[in-house]
PDB file of C-alpha atoms and ligand atoms in Angstrom:
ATOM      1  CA  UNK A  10      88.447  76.020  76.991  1.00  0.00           C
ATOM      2  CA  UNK A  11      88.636  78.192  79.849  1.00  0.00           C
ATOM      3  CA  UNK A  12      91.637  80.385  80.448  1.00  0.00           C
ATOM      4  CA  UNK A  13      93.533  79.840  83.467  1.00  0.00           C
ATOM      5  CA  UNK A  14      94.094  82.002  86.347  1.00  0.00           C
ATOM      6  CA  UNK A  15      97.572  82.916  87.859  1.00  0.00           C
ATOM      7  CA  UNK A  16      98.209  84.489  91.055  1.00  0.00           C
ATOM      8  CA  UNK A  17     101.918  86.021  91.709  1.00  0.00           C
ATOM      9  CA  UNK A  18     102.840  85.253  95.344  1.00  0.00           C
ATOM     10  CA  UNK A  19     105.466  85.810  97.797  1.00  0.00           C
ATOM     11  CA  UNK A  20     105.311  82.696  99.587  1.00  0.00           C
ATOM     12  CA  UNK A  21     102.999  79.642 100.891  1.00  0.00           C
ATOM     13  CA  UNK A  22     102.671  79.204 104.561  1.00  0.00           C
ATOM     14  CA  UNK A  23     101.638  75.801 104.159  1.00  0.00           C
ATOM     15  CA  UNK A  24      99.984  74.960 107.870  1.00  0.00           C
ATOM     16  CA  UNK A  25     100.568  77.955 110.198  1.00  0.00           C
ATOM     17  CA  UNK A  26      98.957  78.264 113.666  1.00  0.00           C
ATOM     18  CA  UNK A  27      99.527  81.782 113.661  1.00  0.00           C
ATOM     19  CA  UNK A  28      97.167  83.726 110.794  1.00  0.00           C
ATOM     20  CA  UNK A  29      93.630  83.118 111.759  1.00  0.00           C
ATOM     21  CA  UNK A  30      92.255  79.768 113.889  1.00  0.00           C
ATOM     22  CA  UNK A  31      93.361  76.470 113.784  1.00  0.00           C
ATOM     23  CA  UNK A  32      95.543  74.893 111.243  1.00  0.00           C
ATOM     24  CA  UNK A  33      95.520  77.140 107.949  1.00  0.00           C
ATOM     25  CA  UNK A  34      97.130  77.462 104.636  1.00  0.00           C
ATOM     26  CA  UNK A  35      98.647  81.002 104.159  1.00  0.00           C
ATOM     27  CA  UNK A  36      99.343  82.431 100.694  1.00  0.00           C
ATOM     28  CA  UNK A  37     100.928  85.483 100.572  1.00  0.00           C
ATOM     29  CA  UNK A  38     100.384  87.740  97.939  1.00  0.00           C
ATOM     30  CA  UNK A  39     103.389  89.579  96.234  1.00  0.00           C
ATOM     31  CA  UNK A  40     102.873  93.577  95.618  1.00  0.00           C
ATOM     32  CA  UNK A  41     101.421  96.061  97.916  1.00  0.00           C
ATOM     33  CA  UNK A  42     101.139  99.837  98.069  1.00  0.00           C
ATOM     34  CA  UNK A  43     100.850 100.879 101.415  1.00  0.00           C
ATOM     35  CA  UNK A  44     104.280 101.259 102.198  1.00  0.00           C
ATOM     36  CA  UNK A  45     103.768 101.132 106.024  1.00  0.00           C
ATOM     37  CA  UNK A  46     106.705 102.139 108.496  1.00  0.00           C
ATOM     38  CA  UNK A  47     108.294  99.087 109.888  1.00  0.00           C
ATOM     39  CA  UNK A  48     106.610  96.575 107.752  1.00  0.00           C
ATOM     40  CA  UNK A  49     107.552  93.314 107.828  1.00  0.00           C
ATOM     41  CA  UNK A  50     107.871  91.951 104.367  1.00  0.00           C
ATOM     42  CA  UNK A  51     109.547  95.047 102.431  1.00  0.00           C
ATOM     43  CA  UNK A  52     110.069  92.101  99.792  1.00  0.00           C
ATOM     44  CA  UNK A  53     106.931  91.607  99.030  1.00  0.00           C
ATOM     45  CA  UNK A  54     106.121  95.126  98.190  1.00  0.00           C
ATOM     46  CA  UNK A  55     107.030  94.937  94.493  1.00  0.00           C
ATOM     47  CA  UNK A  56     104.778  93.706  91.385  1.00  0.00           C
ATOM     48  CA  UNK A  57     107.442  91.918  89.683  1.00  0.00           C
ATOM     49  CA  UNK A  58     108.953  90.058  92.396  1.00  0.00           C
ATOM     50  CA  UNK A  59     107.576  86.496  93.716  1.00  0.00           C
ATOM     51  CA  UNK A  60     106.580  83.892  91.346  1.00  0.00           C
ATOM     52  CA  UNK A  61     103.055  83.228  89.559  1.00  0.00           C
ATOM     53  CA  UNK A  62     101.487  79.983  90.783  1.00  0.00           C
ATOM     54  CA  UNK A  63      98.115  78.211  88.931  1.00  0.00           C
ATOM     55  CA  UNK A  64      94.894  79.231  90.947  1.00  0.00           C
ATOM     56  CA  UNK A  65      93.759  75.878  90.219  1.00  0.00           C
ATOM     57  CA  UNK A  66      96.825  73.633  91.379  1.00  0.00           C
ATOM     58  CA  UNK A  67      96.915  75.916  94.716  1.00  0.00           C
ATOM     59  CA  UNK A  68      93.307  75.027  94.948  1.00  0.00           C
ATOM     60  CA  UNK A  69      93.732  70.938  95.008  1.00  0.00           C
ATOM     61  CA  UNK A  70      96.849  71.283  96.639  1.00  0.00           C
ATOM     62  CA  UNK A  71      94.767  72.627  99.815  1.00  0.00           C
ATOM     63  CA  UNK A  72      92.147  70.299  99.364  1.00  0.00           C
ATOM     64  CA  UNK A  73      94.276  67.575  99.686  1.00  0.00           C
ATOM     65  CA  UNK A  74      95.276  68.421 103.363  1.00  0.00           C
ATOM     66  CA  UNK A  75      91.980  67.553 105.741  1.00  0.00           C
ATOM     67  CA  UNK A  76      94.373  69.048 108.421  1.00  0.00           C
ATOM     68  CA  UNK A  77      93.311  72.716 106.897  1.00  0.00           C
ATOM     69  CA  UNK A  78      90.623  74.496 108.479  1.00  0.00           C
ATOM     70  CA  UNK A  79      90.769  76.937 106.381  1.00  0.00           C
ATOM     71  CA  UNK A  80      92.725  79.613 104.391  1.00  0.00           C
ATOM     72  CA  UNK A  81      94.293  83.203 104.740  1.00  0.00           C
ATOM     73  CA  UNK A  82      95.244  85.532 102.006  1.00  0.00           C
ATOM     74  CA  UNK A  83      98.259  87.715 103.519  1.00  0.00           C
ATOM     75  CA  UNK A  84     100.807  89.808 101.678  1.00  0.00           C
ATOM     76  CA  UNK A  85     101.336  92.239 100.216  1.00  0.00           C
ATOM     77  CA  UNK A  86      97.722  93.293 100.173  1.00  0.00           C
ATOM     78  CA  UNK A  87      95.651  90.529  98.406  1.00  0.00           C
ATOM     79  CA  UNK A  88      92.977  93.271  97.288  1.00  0.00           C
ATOM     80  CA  UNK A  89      95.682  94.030  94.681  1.00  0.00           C
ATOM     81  CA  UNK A  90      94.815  90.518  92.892  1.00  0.00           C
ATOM     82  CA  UNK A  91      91.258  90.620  94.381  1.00  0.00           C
ATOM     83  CA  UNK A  92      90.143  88.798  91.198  1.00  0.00           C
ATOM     84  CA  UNK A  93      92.278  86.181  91.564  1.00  0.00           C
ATOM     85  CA  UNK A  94      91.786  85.418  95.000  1.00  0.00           C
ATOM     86  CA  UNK A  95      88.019  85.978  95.063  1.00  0.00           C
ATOM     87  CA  UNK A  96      88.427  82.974  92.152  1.00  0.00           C
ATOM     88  CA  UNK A  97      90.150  80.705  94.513  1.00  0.00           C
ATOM     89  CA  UNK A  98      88.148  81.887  97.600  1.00  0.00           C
ATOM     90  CA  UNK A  99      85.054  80.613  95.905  1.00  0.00           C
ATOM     91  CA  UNK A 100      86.763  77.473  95.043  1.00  0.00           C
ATOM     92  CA  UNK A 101      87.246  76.933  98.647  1.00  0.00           C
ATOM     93  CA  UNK A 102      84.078  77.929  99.669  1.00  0.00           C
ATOM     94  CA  UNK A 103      82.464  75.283  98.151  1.00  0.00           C
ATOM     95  CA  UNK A 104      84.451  72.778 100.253  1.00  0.00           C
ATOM     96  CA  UNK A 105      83.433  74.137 103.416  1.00  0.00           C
ATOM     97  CA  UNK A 106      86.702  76.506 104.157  1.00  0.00           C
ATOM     98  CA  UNK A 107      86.714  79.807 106.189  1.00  0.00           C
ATOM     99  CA  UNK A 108      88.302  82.163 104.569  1.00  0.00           C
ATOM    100  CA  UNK A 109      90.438  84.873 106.011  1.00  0.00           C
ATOM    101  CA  UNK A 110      92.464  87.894 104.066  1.00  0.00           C
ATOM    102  CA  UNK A 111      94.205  90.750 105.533  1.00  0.00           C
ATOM    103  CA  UNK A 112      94.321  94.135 103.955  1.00  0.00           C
ATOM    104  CA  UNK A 113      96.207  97.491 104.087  1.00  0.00           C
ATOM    105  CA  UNK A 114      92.730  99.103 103.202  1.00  0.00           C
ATOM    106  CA  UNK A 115      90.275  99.595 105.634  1.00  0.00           C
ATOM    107  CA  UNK A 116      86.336  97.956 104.833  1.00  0.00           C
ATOM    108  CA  UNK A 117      84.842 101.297 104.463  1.00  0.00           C
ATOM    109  CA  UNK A 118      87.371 101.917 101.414  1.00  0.00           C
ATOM    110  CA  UNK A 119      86.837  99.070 100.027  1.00  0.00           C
ATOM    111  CA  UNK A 120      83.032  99.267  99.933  1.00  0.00           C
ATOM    112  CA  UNK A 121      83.155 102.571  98.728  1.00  0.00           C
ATOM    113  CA  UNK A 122      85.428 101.738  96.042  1.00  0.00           C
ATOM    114  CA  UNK A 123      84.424  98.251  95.405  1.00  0.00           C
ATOM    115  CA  UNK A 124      82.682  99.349  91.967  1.00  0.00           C
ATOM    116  CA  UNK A 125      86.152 100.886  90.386  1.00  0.00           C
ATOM    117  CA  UNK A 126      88.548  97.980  90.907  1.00  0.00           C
ATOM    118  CA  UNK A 127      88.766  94.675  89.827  1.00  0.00           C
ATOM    119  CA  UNK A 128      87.563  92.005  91.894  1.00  0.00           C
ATOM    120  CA  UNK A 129      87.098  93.752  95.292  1.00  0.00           C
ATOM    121  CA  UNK A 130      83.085  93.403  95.372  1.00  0.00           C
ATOM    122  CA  UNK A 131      83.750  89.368  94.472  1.00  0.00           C
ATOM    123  CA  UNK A 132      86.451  89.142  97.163  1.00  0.00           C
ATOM    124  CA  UNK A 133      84.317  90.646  99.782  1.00  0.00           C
ATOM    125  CA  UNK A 134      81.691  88.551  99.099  1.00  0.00           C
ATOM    126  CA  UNK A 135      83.636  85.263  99.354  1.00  0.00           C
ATOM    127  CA  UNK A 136      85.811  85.582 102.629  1.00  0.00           C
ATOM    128  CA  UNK A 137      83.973  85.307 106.106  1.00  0.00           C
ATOM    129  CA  UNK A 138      86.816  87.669 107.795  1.00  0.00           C
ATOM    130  CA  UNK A 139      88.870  90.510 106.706  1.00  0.00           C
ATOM    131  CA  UNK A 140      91.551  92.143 108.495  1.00  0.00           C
ATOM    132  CA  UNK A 141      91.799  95.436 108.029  1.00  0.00           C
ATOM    133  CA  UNK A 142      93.889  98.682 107.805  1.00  0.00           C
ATOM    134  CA  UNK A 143      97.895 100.032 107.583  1.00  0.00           C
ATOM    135  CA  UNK A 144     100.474  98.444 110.122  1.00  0.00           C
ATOM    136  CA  UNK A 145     100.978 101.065 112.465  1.00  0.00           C
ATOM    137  CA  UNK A 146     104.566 100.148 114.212  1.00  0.00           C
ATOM    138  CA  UNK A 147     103.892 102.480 117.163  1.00  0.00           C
ATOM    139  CA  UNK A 148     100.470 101.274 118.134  1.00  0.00           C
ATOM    140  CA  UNK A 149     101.441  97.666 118.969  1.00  0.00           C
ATOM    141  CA  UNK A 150     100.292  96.963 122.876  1.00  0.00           C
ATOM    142  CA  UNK A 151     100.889  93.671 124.531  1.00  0.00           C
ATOM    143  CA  UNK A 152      98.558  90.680 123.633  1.00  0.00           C
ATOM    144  CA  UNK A 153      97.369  91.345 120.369  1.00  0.00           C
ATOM    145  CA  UNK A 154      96.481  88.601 118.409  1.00  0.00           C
ATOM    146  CA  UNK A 155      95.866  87.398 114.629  1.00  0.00           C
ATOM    147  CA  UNK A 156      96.426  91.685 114.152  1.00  0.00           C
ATOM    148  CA  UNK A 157     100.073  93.429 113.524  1.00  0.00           C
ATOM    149  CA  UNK A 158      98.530  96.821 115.236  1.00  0.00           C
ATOM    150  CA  UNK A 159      95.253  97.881 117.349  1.00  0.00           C
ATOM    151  CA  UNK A 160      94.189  99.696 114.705  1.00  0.00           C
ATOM    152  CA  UNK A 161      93.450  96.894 112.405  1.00  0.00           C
ATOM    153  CA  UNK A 162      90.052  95.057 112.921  1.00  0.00           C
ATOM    154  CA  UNK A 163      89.045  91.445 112.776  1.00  0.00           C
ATOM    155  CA  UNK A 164      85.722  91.730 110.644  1.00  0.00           C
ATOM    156  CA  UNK A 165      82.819  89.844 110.171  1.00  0.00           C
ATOM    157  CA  UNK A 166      82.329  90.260 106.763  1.00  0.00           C
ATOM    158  CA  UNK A 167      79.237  88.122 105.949  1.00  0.00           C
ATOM    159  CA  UNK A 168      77.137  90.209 109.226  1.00  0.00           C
ATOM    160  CA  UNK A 169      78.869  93.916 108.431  1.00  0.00           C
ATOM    161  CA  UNK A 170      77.716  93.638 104.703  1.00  0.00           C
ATOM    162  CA  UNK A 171      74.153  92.321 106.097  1.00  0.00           C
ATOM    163  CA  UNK A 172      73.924  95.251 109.167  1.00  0.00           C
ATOM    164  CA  UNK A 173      75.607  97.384 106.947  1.00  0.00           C
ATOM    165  CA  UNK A 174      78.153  98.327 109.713  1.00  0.00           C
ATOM    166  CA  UNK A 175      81.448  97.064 110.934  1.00  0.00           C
ATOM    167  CA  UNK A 176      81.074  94.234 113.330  1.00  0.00           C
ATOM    168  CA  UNK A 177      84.315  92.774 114.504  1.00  0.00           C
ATOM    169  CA  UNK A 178      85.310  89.280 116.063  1.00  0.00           C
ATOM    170  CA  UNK A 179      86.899  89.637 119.338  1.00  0.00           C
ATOM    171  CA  UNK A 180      90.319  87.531 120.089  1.00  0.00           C
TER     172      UNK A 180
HETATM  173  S1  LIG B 223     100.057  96.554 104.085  1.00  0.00           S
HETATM  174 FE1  LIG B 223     101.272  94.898 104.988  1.00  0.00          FE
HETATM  175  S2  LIG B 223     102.734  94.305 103.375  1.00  0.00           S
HETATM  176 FE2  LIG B 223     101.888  96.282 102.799  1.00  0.00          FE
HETATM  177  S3  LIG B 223     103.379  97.778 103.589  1.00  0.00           S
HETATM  178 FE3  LIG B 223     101.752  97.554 105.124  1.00  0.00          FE
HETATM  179  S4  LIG B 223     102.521  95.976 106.530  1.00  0.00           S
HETATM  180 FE4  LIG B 223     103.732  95.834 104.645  1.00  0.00          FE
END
């Protein structure tokens, strides 16, 4: 039988408007090492905290909605359980979701370090848009959207791995 996969999260946002378009299922991953000033969600820095929740069960759980577009990995950084969530992304995938995940790291990181962590390459692979980069508290200008700071991109991530260059979504 097949072992099965646990994900420790912070919290479900179970259909936000405001993390990626229309209607979406947010789950927020718990444990991040970025440490940015003024972050949000100090609580969900830590590896212990949150609670683990079945892959699987958070899988037919969003299927069951036909309100959900589609689904965004927030956190905490989600590339620090990339294996997990590149399991459910794929599961999702399959049904016809888009798939969103934000990041502390930026994309050229993580395809330059894909090969020495767990999960990254498969993650990458299996969500249509990343958001990239640190929360920067002082570069916040009016209007920004789906983004915490104006550093952070919205990537394509199926057409930057094909062009092999960063090609961002505007909003
Ligand atoms: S990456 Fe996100 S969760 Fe992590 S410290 Fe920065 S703002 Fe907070």
């Amino acid at each position: 039988m097949e072992e099965k996969v646990y994900v420790r999260l912070s919290g479900i946002a179970y259909e936000s408007l405001v993390n990626g378009p229309g209607i979406r299922r947010v789950l927020f991953s718990q444990g991040c090492r970025h440490n940015c000033k003024g972050c949000f969600n100090p609580d969900t820095h830590c590896f212990d905290g949150g609670k683990t929740f079945c892959a699987d069960d958070l899988v037919a759980d969003i299927l069951k909605n036909p309100m959900l577009k589609g689904v965004t990995f927030s956190g905490g950084d989600p590339l620090e359980q990339a294996d997990k969530f590149a399991y459910i992304a794929a599961k999702l995938k399959e049904k016809g979701l888009n798939i969103w995940s934000y990041t502390g790291y930026t994309f050229e990181y993580i395809r330059e370090n894909a090969h020495k962590y767990k999960g990254w390459k498969e993650l990458l692979n299996s969500i249509d848009v990343l958001v990239d980069g640190r929360f920067e508290q002082d570069n916040r200008p009016e209007g920004l959207k789906y983004r915490g700071s104006a550093n952070q991109r919205i990537i394509d991530v199926k057409n930057s791995l094909k062009y092999g260059k960063v090609l961002t979504l505007d909003y």
